[in-house]
Tab-separated table of C-alpha atoms in Angstrom:
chain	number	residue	atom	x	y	z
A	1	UNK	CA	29.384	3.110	-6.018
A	2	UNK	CA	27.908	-0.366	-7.170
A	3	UNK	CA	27.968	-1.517	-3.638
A	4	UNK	CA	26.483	1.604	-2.659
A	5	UNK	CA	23.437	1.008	-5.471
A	6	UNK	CA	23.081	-2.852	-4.324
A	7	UNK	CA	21.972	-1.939	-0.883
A	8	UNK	CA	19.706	0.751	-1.794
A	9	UNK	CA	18.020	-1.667	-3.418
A	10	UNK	CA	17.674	-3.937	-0.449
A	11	UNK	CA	16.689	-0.490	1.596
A	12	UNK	CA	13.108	-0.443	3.093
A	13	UNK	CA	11.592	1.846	-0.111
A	14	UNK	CA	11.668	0.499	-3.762
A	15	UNK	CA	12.446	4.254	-5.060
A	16	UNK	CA	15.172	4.194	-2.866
A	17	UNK	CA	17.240	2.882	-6.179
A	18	UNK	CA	16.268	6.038	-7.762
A	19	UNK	CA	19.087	8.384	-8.338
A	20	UNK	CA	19.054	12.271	-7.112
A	21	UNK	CA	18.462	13.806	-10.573
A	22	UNK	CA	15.065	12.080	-10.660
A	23	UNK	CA	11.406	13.656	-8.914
A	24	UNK	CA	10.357	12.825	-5.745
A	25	UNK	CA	8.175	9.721	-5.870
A	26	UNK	CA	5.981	8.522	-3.294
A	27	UNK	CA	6.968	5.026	-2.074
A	28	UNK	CA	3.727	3.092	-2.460
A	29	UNK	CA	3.739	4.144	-6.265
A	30	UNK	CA	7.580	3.111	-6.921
A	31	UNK	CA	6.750	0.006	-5.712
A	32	UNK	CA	4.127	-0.947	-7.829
A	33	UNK	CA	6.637	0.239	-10.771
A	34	UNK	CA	9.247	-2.516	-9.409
A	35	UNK	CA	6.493	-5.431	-9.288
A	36	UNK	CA	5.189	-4.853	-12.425
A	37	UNK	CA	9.290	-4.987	-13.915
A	38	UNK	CA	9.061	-7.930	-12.230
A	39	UNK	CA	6.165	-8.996	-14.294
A	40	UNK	CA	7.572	-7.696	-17.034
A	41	UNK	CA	10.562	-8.995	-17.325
A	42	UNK	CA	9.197	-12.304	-16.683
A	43	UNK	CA	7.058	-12.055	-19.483
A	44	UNK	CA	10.245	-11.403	-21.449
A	45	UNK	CA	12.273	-14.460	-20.355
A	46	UNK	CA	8.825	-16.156	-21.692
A	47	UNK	CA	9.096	-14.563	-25.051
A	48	UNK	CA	12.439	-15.479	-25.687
A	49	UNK	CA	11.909	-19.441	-24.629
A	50	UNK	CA	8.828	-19.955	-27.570
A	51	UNK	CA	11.534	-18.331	-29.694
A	52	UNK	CA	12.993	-20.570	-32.412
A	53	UNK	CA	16.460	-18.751	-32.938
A	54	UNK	CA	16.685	-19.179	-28.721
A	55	UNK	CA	15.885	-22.982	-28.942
A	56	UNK	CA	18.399	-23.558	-31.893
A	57	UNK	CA	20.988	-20.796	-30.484
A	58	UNK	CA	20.772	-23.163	-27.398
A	59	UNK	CA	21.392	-26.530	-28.716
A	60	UNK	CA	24.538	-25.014	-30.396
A	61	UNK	CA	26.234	-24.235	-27.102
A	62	UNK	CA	29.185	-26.820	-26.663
A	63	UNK	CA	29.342	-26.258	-23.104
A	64	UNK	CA	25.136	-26.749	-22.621
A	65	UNK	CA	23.975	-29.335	-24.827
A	66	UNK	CA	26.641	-31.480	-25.517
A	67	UNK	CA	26.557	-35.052	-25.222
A	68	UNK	CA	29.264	-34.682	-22.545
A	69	UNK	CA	27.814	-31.666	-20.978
A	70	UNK	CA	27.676	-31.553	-17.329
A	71	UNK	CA	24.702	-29.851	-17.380
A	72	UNK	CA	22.546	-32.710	-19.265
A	73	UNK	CA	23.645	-35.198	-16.861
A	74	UNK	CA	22.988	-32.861	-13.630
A	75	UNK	CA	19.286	-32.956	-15.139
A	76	UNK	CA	19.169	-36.315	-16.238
A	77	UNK	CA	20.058	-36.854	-12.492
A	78	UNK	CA	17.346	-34.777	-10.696
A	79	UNK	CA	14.565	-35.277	-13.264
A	80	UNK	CA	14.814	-39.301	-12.889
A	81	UNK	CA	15.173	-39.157	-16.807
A	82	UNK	CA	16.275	-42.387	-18.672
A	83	UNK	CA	20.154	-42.844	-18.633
A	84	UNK	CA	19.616	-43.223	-22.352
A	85	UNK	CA	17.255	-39.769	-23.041
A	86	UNK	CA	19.340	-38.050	-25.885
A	87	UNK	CA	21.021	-34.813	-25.584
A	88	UNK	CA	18.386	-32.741	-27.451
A	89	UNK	CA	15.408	-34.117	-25.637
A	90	UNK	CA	17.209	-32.775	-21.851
A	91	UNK	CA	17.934	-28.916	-23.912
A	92	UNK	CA	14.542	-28.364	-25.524
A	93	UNK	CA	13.127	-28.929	-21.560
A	94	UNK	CA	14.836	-25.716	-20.817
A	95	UNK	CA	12.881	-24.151	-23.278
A	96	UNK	CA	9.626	-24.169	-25.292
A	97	UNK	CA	6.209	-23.863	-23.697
A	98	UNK	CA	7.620	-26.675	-20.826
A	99	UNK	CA	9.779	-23.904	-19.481
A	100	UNK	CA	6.425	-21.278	-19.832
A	101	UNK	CA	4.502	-23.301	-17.629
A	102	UNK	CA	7.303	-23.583	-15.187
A	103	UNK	CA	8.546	-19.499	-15.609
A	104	UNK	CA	4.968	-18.515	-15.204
A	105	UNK	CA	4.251	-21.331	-12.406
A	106	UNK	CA	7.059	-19.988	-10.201
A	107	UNK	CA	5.977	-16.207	-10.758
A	108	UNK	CA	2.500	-16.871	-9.801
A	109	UNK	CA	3.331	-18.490	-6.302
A	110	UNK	CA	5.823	-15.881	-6.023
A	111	UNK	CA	2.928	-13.157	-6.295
A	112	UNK	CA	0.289	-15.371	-4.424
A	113	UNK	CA	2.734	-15.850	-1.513
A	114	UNK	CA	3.428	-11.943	-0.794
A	115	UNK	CA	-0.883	-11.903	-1.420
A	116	UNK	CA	-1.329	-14.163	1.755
A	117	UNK	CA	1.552	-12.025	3.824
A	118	UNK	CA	0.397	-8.393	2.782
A	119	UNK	CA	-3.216	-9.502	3.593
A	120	UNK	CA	-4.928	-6.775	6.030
A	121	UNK	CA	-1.885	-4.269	6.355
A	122	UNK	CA	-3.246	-0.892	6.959
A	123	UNK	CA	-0.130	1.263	7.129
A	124	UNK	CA	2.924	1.508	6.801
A	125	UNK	CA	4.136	1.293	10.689
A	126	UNK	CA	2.650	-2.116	9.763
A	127	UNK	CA	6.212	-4.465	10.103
A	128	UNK	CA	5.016	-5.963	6.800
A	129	UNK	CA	5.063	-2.684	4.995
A	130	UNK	CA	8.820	-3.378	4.833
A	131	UNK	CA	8.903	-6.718	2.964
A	132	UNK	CA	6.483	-4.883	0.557
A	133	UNK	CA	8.212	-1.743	-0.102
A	134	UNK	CA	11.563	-2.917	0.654
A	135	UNK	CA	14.282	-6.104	0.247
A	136	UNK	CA	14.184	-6.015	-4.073
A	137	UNK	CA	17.558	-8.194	-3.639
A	138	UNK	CA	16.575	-10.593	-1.708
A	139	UNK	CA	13.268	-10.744	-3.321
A	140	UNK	CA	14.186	-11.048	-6.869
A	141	UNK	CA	16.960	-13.917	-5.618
A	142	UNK	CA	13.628	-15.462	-3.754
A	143	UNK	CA	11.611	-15.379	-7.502
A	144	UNK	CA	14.249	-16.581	-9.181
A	145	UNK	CA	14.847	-19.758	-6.917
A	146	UNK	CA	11.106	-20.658	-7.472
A	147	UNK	CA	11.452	-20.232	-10.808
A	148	UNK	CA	14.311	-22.446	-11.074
A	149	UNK	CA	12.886	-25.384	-8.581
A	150	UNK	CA	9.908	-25.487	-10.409
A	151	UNK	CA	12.330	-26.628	-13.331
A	152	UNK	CA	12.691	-29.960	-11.370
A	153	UNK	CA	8.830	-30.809	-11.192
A	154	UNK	CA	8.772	-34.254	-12.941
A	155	UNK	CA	7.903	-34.160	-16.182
A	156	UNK	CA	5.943	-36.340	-16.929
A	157	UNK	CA	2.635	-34.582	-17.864
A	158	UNK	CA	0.459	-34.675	-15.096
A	159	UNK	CA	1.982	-31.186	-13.654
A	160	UNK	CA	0.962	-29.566	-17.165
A	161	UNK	CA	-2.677	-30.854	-17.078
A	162	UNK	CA	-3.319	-29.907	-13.632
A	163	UNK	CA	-1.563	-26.993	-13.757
A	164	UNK	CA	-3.236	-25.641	-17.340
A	165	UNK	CA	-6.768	-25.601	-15.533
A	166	UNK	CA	-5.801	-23.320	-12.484
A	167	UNK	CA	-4.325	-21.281	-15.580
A	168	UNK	CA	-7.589	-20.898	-17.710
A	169	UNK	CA	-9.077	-19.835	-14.499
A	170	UNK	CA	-6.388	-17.236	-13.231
A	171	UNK	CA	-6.310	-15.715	-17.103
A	172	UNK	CA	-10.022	-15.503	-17.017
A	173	UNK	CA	-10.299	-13.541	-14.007
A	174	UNK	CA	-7.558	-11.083	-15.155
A	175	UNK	CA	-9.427	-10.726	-18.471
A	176	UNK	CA	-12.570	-8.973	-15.833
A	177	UNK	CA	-9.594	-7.125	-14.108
A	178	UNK	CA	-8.621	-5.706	-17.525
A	179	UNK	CA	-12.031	-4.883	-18.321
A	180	UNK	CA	-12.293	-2.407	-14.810
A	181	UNK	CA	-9.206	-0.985	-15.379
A	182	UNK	CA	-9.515	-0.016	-18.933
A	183	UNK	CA	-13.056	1.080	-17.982
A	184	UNK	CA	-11.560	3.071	-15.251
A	185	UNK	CA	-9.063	4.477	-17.987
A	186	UNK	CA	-11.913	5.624	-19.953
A	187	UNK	CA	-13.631	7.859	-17.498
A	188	UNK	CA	-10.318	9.446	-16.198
A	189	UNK	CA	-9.350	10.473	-19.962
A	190	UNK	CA	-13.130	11.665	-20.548
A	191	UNK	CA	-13.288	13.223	-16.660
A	192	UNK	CA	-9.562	14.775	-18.219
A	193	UNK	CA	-10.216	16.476	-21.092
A	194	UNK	CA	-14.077	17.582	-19.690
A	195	UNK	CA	-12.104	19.524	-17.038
A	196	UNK	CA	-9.347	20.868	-19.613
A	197	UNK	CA	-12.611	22.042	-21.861
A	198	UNK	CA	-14.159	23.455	-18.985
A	199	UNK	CA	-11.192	25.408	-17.777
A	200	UNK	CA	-10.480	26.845	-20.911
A	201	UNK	CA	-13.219	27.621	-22.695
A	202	UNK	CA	-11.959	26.383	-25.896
A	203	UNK	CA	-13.512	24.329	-28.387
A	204	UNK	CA	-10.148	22.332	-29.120
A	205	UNK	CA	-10.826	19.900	-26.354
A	206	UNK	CA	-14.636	19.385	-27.323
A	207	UNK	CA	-13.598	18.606	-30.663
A	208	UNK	CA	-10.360	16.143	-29.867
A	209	UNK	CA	-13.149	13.860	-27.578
A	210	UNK	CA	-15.414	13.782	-30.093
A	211	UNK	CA	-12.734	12.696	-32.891
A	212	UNK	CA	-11.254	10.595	-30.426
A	213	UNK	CA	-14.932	9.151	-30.040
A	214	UNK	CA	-15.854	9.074	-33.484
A	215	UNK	CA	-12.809	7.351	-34.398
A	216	UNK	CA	-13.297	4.513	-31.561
A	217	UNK	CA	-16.207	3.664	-32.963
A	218	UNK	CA	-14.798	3.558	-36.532
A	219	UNK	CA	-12.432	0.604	-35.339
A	220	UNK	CA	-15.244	-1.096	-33.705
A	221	UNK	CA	-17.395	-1.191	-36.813
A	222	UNK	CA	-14.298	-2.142	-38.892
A	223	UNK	CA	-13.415	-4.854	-35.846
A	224	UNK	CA	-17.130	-5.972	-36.801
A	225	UNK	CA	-16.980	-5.989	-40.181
A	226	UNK	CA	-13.885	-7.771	-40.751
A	227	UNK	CA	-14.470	-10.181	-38.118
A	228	UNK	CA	-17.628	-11.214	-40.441
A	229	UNK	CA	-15.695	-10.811	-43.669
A	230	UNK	CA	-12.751	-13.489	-42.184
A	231	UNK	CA	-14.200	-15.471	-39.441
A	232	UNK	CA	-17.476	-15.711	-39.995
A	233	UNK	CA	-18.609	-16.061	-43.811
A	234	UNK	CA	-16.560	-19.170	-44.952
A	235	UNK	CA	-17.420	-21.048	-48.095
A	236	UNK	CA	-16.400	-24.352	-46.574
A	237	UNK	CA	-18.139	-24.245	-43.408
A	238	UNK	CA	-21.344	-22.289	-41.508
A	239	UNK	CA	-19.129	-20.972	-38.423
A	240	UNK	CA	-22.532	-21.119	-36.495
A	241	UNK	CA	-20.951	-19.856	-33.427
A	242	UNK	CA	-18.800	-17.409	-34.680
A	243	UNK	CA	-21.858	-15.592	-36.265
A	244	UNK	CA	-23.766	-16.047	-33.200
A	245	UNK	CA	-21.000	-14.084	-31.028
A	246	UNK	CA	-20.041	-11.410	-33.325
A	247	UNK	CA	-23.835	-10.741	-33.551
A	248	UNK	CA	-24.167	-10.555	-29.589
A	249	UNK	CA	-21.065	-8.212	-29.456
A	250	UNK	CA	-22.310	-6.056	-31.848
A	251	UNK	CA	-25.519	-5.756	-30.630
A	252	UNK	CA	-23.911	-5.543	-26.950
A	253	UNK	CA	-21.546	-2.134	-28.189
A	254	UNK	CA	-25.107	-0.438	-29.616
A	255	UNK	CA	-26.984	-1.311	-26.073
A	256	UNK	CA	-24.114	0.394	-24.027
A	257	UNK	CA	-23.684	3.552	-25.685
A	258	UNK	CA	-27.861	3.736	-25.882
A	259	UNK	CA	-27.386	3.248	-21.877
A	260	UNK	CA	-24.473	5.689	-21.459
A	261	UNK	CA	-26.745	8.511	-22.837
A	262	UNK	CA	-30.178	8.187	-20.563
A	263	UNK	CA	-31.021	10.313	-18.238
A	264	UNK	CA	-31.202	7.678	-15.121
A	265	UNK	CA	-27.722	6.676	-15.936
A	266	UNK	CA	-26.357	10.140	-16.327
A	267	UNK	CA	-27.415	10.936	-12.731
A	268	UNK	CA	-25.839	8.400	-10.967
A	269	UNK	CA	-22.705	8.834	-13.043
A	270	UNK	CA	-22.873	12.314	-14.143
A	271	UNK	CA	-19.278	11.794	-15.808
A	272	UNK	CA	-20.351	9.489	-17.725
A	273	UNK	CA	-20.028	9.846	-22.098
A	274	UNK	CA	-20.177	7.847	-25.045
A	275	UNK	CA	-16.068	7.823	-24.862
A	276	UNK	CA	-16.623	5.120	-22.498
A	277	UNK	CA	-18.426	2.577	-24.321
A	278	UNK	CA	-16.866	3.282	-27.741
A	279	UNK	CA	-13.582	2.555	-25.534
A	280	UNK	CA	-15.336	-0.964	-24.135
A	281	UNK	CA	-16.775	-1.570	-27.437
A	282	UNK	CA	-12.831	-1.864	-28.921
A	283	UNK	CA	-11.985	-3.853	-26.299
A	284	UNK	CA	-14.853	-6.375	-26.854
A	285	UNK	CA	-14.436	-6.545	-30.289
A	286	UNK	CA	-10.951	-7.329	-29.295
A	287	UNK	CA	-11.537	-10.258	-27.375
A	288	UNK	CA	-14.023	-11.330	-29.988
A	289	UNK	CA	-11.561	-11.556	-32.320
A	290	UNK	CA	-8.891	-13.318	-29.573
A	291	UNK	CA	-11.296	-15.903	-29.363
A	292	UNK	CA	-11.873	-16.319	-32.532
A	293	UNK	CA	-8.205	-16.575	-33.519
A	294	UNK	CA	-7.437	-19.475	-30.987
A	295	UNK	CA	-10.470	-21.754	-32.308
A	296	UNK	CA	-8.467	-24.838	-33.692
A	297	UNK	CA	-11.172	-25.156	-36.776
A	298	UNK	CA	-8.909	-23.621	-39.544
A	299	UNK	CA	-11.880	-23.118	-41.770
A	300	UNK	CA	-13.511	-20.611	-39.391
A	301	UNK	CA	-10.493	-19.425	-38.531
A	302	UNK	CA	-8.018	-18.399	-41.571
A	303	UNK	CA	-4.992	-17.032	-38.829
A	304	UNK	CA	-3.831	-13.479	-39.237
A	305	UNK	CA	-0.797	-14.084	-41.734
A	306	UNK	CA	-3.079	-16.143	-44.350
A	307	UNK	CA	-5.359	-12.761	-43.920
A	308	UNK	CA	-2.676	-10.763	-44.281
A	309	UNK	CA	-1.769	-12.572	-47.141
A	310	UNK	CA	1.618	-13.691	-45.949
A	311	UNK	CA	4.208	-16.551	-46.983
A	312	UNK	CA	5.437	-18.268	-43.835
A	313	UNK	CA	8.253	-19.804	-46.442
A	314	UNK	CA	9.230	-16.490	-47.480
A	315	UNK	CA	10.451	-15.750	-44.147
A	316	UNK	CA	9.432	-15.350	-40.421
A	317	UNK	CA	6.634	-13.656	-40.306
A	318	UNK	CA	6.037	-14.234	-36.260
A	319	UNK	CA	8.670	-12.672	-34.734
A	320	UNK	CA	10.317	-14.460	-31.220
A	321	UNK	CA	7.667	-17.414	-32.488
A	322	UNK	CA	4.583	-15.026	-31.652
A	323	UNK	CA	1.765	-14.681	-33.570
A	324	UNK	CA	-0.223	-11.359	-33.890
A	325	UNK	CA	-2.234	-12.359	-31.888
A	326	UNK	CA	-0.391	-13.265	-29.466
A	327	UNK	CA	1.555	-9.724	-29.320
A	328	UNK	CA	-1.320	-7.899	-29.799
A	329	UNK	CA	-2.399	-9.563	-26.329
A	330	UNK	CA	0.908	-9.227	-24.578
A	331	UNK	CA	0.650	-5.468	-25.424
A	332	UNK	CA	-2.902	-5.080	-23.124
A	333	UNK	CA	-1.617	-7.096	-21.018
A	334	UNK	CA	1.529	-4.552	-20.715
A	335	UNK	CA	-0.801	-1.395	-20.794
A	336	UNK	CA	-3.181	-2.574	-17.829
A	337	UNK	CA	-0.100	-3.622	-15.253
A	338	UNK	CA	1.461	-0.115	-16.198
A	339	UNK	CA	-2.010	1.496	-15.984
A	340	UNK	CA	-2.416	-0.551	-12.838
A	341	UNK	CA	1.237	0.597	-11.420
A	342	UNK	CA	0.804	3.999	-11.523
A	343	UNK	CA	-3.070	4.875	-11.188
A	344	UNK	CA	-3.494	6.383	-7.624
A	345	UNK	CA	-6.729	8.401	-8.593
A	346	UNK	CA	-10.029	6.485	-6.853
A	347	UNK	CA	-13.093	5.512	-8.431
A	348	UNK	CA	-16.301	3.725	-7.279
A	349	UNK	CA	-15.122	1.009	-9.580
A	350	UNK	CA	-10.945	0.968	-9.074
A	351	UNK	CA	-11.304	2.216	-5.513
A	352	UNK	CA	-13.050	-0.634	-4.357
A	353	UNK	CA	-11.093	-3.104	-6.678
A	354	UNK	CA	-7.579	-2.726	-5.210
A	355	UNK	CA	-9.071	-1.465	-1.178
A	356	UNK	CA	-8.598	2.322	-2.125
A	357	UNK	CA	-11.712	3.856	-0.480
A	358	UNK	CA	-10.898	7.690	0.436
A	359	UNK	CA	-13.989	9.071	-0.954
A	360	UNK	CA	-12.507	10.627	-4.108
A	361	UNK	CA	-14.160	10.882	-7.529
A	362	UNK	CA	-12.795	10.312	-11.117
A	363	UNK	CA	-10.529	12.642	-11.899
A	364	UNK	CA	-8.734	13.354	-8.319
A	365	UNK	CA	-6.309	11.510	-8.797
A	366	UNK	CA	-2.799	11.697	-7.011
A	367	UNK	CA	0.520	12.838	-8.941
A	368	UNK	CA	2.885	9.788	-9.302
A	369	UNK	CA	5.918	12.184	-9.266
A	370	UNK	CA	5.993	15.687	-7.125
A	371	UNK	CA	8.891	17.730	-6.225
A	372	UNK	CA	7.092	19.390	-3.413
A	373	UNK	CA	5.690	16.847	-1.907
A	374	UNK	CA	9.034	15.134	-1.977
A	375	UNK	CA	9.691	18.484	-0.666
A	376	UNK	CA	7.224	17.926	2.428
A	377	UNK	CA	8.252	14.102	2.813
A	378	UNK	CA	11.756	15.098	3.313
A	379	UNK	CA	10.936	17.466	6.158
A	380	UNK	CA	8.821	14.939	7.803
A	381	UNK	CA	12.258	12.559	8.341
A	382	UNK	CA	11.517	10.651	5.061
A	383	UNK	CA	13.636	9.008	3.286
A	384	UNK	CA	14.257	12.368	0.911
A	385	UNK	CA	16.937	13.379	3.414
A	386	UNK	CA	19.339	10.734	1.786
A	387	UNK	CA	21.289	11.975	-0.805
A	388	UNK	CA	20.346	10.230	-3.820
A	389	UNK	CA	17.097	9.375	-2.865
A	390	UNK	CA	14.023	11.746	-3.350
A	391	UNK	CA	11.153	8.934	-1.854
A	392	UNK	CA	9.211	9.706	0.857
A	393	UNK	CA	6.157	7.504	2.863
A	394	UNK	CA	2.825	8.346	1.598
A	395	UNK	CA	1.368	5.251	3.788
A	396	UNK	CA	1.630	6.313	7.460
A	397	UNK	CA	-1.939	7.018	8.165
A	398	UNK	CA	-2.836	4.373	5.840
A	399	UNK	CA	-2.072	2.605	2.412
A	400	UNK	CA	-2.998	4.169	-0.808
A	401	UNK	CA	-4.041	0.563	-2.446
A	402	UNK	CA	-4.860	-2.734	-1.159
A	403	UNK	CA	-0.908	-4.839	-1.132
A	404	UNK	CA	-2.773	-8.210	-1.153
A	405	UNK	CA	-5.298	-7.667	-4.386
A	406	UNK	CA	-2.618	-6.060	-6.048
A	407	UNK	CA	-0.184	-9.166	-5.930
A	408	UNK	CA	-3.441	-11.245	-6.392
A	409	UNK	CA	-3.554	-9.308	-9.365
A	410	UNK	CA	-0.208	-10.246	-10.484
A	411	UNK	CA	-0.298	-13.656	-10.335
A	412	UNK	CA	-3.517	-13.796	-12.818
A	413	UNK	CA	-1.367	-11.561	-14.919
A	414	UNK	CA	1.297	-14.344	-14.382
A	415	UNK	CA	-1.288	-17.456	-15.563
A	416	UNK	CA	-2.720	-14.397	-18.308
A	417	UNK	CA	1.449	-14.700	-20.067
A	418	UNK	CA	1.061	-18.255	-19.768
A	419	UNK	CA	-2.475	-19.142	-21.438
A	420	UNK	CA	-0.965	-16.465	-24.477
A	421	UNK	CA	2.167	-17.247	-25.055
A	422	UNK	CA	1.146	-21.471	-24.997
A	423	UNK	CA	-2.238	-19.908	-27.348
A	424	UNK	CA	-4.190	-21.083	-24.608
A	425	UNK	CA	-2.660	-24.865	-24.582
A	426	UNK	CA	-4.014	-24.834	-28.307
């Protein structure tokens, strides 16, 4: 049976690991699943190598750090290190934000290599559509060797400051990816619960988006305030700039919801609401406040546990070695590769972002799971006529989102993990 799982993993569909009790599920949405695990879990093994307990845990292996340990001299060896380099100076390069640069290095030319080979497939009778859909086995063995040669860049410093640049870019640029698909996440839950009050008449739906609206707003205004209250009004110093930018935000969240409600904009997006700027005016406020938080100035900037009023001797109060803010940031980022995974609907924004450009409007979008059209795959020589396997190929005419942009994607997500977790090389 486990020999039976391990090569329906290296099959040519990533559902094809999917066992017979689940839904049929279209291959070119179980695929994006699998990548963004891949992500995932990478952002995991990241996690736990900032965490304290992992870096003492470590050093109190016998068999790993000890003087005598094979191990430190293997990488005394291939790193050129110093014969006389002690014991805990070879362990902690396993681990800390050295081993983030190199995790997160090896994911993103994992992603940016499949971005170059998946570039201008249109189908899936493509020969391509096979290494993207298919191989997980060999793939993950592939990520993982990268991962672990990029352990034996030299260290000494010059791969770190070159490297930290092409990161500020990559995390910028996914920052403006985040933005389009949260806005795009806006106007499919307004476009939602429009139809749902449409179809049924009932003013339940009315009045859940305009709590849900109301409420928005409440947390940007509170985002606002507090961000004056803590970051901005200081007795020991004028935090000039953090006035200046809390002022442009706020004045940036009125000017979208005035432009969300006129008449010119409401005919060229007829879907349009105030949902969707209260939704972007959270999200602002929350990279206001991400800024903020990593500005080295401690007088403008307090940090969330002296806010919260919390004794960093009384115990740890940043799990794994994370701040809040740095969670707070992992958790978008975790919410926009899911969102990104498993949106198939196409918008004027989303549609054009990842190459998706069927003509349909908000709210049409595609079912990630559907017994009958597993139902219709199977019958069409899918892969559904495997037992155990209820995936069929959506892509034969064509490919439901662009494979090249959405690696692309995944490699700023990649440099995104790595400017948070290292607090943006604070």
């Amino acid at each position: 049976m486990c020999i039976g799982a391990l090569a329906c993993c290296c099959a040519s569909t990533a559902a094809s690991c999917c066992c017979a009790a689940c839904p049929s599920c279209k291959s070119s949405s179980s695929s994006r699943l699998m990548y963004g695990l891949l992500l995932v879990t990478g952002a995991i093994v990241c996690i736990l190598m900032v965490a304290p307990s992992v870096q003492t845990g470590l050093s109190n292996i016998p068999f790993l750090c000890a003087d005598d340990s094979d191990l430190v001299a293997f990488i005394r060896e291939q790193l050129n290190l110093p014969p006389d380099t002690s014991t805990q100076a070879v362990c902690s390069l396993l681990v800390g934000y050295q081993a983030v640069y190199r995790v997160c290095f090896g994911m993103t030319c994992f992603f940016l290599v499949l971005s170059l080979i998946m570039i201008c497939v249109k189908s899936s009778k493509d020969p391509r559509s096979g290494i993207q859909n298919g191989f997980w086995f060999f793939k993950v063995l592939i990520l993982v060797a990268i991962i672990v040669g990029a352990f034996f860049i030299p260290q000494n410093g010059k791969f770190e400051r070159v490297w930290r640049y092409f990161g500020m870019v990559g995390a910028f640029l996914f920052i403006l990816i985040q933005l389009i698909l949260i806005v795009d996440f806006a106007h499919s839950w307004n476009e939602s619960w429009k139809e749902k009050m449409d179809e049924s008449e009932s003013k339940g739906w009315f009045c859940a988006l305009m709590s849900s609206t109301i409420f928005l707003y409440m947390v940007a205004i509170t985002g606002i305030v507090l961000c004056y209250i803590f970051y901005a009004i200081q007795p020991n110093a004028s935090c000039g700039l953090h006035k200046f930018f809390i002022s442009f935000n706020l004045v940036s969240c009125v000017g979208i919801t005035i432009l969300s409600i006129l008449p010119f904009i409401q005919e060229v997006v007829p879907h349009s609401g105030i949902l969707q700027p209260a939704v972007i005016s959270v999200y602002s406020i929350y990279l206001l406040w991400s800024a903020m938080s990593s500005n080295p100035d401690t007088d403008c900037n307090p940090g969330l546990e002296k806010i919260l009023h919390l004794n960093s001797s009384a115990g740890n109060v940043q799990p794994l070695g994370l701040s809040g803010e740095d969670w707070i940031g992992m958790l978008v980022l975790l919410f926009c590769v899911v969102y990104a995974s498993i949106r198939t609907a196409t918008t004027s924004n989303v549609g054009k972002l990842t190459g998706n450009n069927d003509g349909k409007d908000y709210g049409s979008g595609e079912v990630l799971l559907d017994d009958a059209a597993g139902d219709k795959g199977a019958s069409a020589g899918g892969d559904s006529d495997k037992e155990g396997q209820n995936v069929y190929d959506d892509e034969e005419d064509a490919v439901s989102y662009s494979y090249s942009f959405f690696h692309f994607m995944l490699a700023l997500a990649s440099c995104y993990i790595m400017m948070t977790l290292t607090n943006w090389f604070e």
